[in-house]
XYZ file of C-alpha atoms in Angstrom:
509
model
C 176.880 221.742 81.535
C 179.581 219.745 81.610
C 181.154 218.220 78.413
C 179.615 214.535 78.225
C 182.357 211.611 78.227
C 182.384 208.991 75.333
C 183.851 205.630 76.794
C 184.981 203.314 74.880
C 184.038 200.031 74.269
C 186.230 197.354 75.028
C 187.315 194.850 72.271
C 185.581 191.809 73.268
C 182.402 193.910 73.103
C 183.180 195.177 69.705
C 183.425 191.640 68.653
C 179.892 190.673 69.583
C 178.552 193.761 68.293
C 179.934 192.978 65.179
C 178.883 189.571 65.141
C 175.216 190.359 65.780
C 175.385 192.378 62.455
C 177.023 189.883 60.413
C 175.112 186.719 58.855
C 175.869 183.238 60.131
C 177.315 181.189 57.332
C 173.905 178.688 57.125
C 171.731 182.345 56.516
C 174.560 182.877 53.591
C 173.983 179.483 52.075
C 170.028 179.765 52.083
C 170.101 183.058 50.539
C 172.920 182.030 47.406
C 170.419 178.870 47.163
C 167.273 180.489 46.589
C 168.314 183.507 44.595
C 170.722 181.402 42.038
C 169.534 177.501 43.124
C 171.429 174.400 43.191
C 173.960 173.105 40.729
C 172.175 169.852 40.323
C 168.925 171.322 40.412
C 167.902 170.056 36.459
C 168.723 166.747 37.717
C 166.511 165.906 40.470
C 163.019 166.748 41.502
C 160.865 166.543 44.703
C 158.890 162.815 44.759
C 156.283 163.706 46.890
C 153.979 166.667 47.006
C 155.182 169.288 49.901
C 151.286 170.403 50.994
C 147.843 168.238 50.562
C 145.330 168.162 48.259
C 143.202 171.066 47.890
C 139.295 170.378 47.791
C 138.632 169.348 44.521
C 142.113 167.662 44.256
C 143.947 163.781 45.629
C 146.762 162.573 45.613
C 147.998 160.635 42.150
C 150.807 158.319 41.362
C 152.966 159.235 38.179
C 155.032 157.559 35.976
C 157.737 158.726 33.791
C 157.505 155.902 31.387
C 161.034 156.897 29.420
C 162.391 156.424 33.075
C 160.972 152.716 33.968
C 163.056 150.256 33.020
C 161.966 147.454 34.952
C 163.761 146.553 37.171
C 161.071 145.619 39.561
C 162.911 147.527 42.575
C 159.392 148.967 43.082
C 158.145 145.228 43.205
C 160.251 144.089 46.132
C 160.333 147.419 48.205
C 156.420 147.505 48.766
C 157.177 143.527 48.765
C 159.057 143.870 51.983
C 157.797 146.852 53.568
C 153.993 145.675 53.458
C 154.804 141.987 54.648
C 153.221 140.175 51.805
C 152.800 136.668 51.258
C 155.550 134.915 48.884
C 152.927 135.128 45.713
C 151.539 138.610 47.252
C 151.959 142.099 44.991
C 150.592 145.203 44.962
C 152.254 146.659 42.566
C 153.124 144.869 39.372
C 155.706 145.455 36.075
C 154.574 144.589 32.777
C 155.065 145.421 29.247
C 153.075 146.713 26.050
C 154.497 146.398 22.687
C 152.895 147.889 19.177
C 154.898 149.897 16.450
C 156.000 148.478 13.385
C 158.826 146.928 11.716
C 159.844 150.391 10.704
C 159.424 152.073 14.172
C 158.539 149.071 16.647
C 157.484 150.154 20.283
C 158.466 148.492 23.549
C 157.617 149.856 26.954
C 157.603 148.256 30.556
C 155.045 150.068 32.815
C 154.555 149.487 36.421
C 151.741 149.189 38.182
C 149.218 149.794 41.562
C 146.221 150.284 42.546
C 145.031 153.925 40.661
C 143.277 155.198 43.936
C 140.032 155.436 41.158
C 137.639 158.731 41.391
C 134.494 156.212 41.619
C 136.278 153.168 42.670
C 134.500 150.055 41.502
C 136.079 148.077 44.643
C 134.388 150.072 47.226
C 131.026 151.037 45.257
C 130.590 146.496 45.344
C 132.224 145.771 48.877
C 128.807 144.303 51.072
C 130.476 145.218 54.101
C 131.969 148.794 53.472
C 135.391 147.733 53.887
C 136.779 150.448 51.450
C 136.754 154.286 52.503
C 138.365 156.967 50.336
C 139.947 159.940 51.990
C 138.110 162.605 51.872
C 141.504 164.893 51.915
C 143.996 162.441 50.303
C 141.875 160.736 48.084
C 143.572 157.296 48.646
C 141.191 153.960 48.693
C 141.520 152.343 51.923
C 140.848 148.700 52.328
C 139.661 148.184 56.025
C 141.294 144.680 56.733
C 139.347 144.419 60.212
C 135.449 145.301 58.272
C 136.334 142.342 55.003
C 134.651 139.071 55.030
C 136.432 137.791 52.017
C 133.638 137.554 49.870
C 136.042 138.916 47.026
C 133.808 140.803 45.179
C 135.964 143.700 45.134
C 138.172 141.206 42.898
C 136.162 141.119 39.995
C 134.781 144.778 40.501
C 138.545 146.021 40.158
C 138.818 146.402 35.743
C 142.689 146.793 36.696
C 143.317 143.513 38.907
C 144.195 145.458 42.035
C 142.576 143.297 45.185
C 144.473 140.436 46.282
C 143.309 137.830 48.393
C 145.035 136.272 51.149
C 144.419 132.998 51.821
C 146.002 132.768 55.533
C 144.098 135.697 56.182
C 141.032 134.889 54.453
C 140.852 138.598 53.378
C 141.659 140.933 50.739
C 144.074 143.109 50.730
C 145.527 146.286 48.299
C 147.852 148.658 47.693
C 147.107 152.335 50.004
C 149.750 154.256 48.600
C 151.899 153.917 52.106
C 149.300 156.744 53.801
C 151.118 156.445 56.760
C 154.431 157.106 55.691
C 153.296 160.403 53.594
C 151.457 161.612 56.391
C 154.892 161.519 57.974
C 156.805 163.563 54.694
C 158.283 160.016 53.423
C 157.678 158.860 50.169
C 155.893 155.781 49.718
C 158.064 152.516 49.258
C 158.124 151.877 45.702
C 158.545 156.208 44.768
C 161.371 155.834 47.512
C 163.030 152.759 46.021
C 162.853 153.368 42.158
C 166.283 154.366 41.151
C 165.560 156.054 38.371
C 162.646 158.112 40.257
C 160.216 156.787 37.211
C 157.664 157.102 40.190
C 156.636 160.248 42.515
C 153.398 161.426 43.771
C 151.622 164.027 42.194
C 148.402 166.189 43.085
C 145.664 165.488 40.410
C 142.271 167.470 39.778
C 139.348 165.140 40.731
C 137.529 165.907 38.231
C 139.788 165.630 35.417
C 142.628 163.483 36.875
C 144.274 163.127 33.198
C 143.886 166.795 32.288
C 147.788 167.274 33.309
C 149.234 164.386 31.401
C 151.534 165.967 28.416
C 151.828 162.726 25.916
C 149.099 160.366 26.759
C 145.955 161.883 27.326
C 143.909 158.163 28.104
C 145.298 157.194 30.929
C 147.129 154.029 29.634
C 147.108 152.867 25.859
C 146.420 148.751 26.191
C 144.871 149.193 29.739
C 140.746 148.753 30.710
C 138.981 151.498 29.634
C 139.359 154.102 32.429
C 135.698 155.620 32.118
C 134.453 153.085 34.173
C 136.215 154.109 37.544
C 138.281 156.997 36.877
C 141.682 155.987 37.721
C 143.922 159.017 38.644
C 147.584 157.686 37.842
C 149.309 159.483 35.165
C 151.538 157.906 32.580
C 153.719 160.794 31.264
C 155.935 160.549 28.093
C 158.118 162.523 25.576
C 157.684 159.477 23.021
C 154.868 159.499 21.047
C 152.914 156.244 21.868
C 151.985 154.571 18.743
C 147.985 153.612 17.960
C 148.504 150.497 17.690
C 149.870 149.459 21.586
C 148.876 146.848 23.115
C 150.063 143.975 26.037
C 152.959 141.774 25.500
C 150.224 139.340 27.129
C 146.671 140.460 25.470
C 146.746 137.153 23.483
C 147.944 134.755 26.505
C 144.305 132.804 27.216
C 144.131 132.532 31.359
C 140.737 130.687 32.912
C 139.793 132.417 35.648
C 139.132 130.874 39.519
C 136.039 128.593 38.911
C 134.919 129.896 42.461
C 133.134 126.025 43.619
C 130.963 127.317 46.400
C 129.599 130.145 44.057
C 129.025 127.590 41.343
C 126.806 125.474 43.250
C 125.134 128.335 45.366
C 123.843 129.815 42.037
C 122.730 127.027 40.567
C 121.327 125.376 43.275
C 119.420 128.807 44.551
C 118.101 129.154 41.088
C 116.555 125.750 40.294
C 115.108 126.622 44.025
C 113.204 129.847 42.980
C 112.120 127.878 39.644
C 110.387 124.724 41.582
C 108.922 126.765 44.825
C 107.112 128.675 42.155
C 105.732 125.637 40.336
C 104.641 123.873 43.453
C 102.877 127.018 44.283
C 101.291 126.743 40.531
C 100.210 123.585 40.874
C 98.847 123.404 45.192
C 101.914 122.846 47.091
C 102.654 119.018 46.241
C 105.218 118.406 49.056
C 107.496 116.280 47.198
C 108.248 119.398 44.319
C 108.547 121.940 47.648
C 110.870 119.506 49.741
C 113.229 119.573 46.676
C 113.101 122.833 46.495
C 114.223 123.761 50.190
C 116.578 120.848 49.993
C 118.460 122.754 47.014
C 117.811 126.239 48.249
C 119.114 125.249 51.654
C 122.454 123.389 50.043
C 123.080 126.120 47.784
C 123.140 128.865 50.894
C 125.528 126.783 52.619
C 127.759 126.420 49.946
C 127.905 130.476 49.753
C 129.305 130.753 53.509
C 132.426 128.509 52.130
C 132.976 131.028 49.935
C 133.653 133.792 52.439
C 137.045 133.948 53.971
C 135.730 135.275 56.955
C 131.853 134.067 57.433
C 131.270 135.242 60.973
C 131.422 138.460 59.798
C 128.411 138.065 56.690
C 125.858 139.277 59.162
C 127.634 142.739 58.269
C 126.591 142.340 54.822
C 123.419 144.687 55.048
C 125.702 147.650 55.586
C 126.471 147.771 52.111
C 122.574 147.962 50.771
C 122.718 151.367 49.363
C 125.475 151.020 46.724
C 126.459 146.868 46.535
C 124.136 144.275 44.785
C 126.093 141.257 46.595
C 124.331 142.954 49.768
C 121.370 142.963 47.997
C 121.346 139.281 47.123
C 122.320 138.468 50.041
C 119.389 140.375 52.060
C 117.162 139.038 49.432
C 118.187 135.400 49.518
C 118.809 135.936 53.909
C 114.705 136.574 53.583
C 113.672 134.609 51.476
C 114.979 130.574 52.615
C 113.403 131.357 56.633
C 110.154 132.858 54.765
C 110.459 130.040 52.885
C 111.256 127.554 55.077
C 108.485 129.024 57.946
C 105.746 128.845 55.571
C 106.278 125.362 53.975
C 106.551 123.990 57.674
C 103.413 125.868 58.696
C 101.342 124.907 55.924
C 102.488 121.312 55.421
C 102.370 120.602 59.738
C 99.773 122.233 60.389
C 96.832 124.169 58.110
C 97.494 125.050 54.443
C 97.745 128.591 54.114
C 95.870 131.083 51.376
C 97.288 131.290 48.037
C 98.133 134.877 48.461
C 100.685 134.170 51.351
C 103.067 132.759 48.757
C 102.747 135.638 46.530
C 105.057 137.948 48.206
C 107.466 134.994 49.061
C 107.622 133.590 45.090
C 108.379 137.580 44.290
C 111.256 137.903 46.782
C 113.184 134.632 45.164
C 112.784 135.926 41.713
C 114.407 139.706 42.892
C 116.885 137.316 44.367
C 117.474 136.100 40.804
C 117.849 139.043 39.668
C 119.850 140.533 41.757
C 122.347 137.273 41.308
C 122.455 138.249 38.023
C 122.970 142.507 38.485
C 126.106 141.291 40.634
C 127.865 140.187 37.546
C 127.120 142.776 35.481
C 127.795 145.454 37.266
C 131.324 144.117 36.947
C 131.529 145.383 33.329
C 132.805 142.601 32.242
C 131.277 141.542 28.397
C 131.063 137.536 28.978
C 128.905 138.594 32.060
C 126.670 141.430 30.398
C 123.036 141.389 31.143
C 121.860 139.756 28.122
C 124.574 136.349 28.615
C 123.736 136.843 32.868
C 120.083 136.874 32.180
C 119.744 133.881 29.620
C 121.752 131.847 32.023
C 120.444 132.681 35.454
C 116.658 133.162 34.143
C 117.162 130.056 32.160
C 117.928 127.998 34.783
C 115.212 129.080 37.141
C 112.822 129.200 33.692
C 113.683 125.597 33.340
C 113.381 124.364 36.645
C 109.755 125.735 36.645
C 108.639 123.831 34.093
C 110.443 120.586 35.038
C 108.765 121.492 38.332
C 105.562 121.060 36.982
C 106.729 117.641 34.870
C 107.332 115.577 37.876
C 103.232 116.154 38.649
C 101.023 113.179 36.981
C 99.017 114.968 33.974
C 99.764 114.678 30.072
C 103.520 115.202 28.634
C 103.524 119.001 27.802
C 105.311 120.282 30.359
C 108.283 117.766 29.884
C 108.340 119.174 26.006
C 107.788 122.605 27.349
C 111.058 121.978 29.658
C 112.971 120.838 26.677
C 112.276 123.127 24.499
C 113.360 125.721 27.163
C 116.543 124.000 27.940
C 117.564 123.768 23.808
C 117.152 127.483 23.692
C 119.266 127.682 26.769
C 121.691 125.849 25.154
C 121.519 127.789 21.582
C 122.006 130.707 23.169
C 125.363 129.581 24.927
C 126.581 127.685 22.044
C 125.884 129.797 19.966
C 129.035 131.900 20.217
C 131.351 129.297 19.726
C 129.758 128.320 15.746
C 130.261 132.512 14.866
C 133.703 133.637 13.450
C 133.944 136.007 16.173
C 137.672 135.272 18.261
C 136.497 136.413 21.436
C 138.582 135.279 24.904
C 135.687 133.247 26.335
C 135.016 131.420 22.521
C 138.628 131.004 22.600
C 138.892 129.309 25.974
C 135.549 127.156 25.343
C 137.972 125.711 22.159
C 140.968 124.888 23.864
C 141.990 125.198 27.499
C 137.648 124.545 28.660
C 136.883 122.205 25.565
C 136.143 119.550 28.178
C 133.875 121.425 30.101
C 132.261 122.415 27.392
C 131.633 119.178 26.044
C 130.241 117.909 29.621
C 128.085 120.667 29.268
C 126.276 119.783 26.375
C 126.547 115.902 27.369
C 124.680 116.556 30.667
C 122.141 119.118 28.883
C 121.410 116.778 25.634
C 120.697 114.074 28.164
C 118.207 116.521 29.947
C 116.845 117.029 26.720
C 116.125 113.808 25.059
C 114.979 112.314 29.293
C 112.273 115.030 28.878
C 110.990 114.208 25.504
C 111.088 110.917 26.452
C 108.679 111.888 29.356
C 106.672 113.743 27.620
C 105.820 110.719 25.026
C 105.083 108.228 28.043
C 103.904 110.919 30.291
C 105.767 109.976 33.045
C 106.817 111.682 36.009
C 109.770 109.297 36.924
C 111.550 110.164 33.592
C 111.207 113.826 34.188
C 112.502 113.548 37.621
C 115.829 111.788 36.294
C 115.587 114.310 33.898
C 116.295 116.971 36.683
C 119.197 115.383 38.174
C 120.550 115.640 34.475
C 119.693 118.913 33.584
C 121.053 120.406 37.460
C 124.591 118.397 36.353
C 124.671 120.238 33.203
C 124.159 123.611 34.912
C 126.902 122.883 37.304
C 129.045 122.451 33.901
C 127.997 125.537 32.871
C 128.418 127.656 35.346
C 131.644 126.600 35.959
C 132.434 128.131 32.334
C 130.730 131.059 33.445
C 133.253 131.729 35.846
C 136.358 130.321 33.928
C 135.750 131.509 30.980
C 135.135 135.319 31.617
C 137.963 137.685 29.846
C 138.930 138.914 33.671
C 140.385 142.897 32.662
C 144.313 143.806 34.244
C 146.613 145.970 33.790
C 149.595 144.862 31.305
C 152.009 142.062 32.246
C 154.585 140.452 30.174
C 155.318 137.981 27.546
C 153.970 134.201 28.725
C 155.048 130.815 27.378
């Protein structure tokens, strides 16, 4: 065989030979970062999680308190990336103080909407305009589904909701979903130069199980077993017992909500004199009144609603919401109401047991009214207070239902003596010891309510008993008038004076 020939490369060929062997300079750089990492690596950290939420798991704001030192740069960059209104924030800085003189404690903390396990906003919307994210677990308000009925407002322990007046809808913080479904990090994590805030990935089911210092969520915030919230506040500082807001003390009356004023009143006193006309045979005079108020008070509701064309939605929300509830109660109960008054005043009186079903649907209505305030947690507006005032009224109005009929004075008294006990019970926090917020505001800032209230419902008191002695109907029908002015009084309190929960703000003149 012949000897076999070795040829020689030529240099250029060498070169890329050798080249494909050799490691570019960017493969050189990622391998010296990840086997010794960056220089500045103790000084910086990622702000946003790099995968999603497992099942089980959501996404979570944190916040380094020892890094917050507001500034509010969080304030004004979801300010002007959102395109809020001038008075319009999501997101909120305010401060909690406690210590002593030995050790005192200051702290600003900032502040969103806590994207809640069992949000409170969404369980009360009528209209399911809230949706949580099944993989995320952000709360979504769905601006094109809200009426602005702004029950999610006084669901929300932490003040979250906002509602928008040009809009007529509310609106909330959604922890910029559409920016971290692109990698970006939300506008306030992004703008805080300190990075006090990132986004972390929280077990659902124990969101605060993570949190190395404060264990509670927030010392000075609403209790967080209500609706879960999931935002950690983190801390190397221990956080003294004794914490509380800079503003805890500031007295604020709440929105005195007009339309929702007169629709409860008015729909109560309704319920209470359609069921004594249906005592006492159906005088038309007692049942006239009654749809007169019933109809005024339903009307007032719709100017509530930023958005009424869309309260014919409100049945979606049936399952979960009380408002819907009332609402599909009440929506039955005035065209019952109204068909069967026509029918048996026009033309043939109907049987007794036609009205039975209608009287029980206004009195669920009631009660319903008063479940939707309740269910807001809120003490001035616990069931016992809710009941004595929204029973009492339509209590009351029975009997004075049944006064304005000729007969002997004992249901004026009776009347009377329902109305003092209506007014004991309200008063009666006010002669105690007890420094609550509503007692507080009924003092000072609401005195003059208050006093109109018991003006109006004195007069009711002593008309009555004045009726009752001359047995006249005339005096128990002025008697009315007074006592419906006296619950206009009071349910504005009800509304003003509540101790509305929020997160921590800061020191007020």
């Amino acid at each position: 065989m012949p000897n076999s020939v070795t040829v020689e490369r030529s240099p250029i060929e060498q070169y890329l030979r050798k080249q494909q062997e050799l490691e570019t300079p960017v493969a050189r750089f990622a391998q010296r970062h990840d086997a010794g990492g960056p220089a500045m690596e103790p000084y910086y950290r990622d702000l946003i999680p790099l995968t999603q939420p497992q099942p089980g798991e959501q996404y979570a704001f944190e916040v380094d308190l020892d890094a917050c030192t507001g500034c509010k740069a969080c304030v004004s960059a979801c300010h002007s990336l959102n395109g809020l209104e001038d008075e319009e924030t999501w997101r909120d800085v305010g401060l909690v103080v406690g210590g002593d003189r030995a050790a005192p404690y200051q702290q600003t903390v900032t502040t969103a909407c806590h994207h809640c396990e069992d949000p409170g906003c969404m369980h009360g919307c009528p209209v399911l305009a809230y949706e949580k994210d099944d993989v995320t677990g952000i709360v979504r308000h769905l601006d094109d589904q809200c009426i602005g009925c702004q029950y999610c407002v006084l669901k929300c322990p932490y003040d979250v909701p906002k509602f928008s007046e040009r809009l007529g809808i509310v609106r909330k913080c959604d922890m910029c979903h559409g920016r971290l479904a692109e990698g970006e990090a939300p506008a306030c994590v992004q703008a805080c130069p300190t990075q006090a805030i990132r986004i972390s990935i929280v077990s659902k089911t124990a969101p605060q199980a993570d949190a190395p210092a404060n264990r509670d969520f927030l010392t000075a915030a609403p209790d967080p077993d209500y609706t879960r919230p999931t935002t950690r506040y983190v801390s190397e500082r221990p956080i003294p017992d004794n914490v509380r807001a800079a503003d805890a003390a500031a007295l604020r009356p709440q929105h005195a909500h007009t339309p929702l004023v007169v629709m409860l009143t008015l729909t109560q006193a309704a319920v209470g004199l359609q069921t004594a006309a249906a005592l006492a045979g159906h005088p038309l005079g007692v049942e006239l009144v009654s749809a007169l108020l019933l109809a005024a008070g339903l009307t007032a509701s719709i100017l509530h609603l930023g958005r009424p064309l869309g309260a014919w939605r409100a049945f979606l929300g049936l399952r979960r919401s009380w408002l819907s509830r009332e609402i599909v109660l009440f929506g039955g109960y005035a065209p019952a109401f109204f068909g069967l008054l026509a029918v048996h005043h026009v033309f043939t009186p109907l049987p007794s047991m036609l009205w039975v079903p209608l009287t029980v649907l206004g009195w669920l209505g009631v009660a319903s009214s008063m479940m939707i305030y309740h269910d807001t947690h809120r003490r001035f507006w616990h069931w016992p207070r809710t009941t004595l005032r929204f029973f009492g009224v339509a209590v009351t109005a029975l009997l004075a239902g049944l006064a304005l009929l000729p007969g002997d004075g004992v249901w004026p008294l009776l009347a009377a003596s329902a109305l003092v006990l209506k007014l004991a019970g309200e008063f009666a926090p006010l002669l105690s010891s007890h420094r609550s917020v509503p007692t507080r505001l009924m003092r000072g800032p609401l005195s003059g309510w208050a006093c109109a209230r018991a003006l109006w419902g004195g007069a009711a008191v002593f008309t009555w008993l004045f009726a009752a002695v001359l047995a006249s109907p005339a005096l128990a029908a002025a008697g009315v008038g007074l006592f419906l002015a006296g619950e206009l009084c009071e349910r504005v309190l009800f509304f003003k004076a509540v101790d509305a929960p929020k997160m921590p703000g800061g020191f007020t003149a």
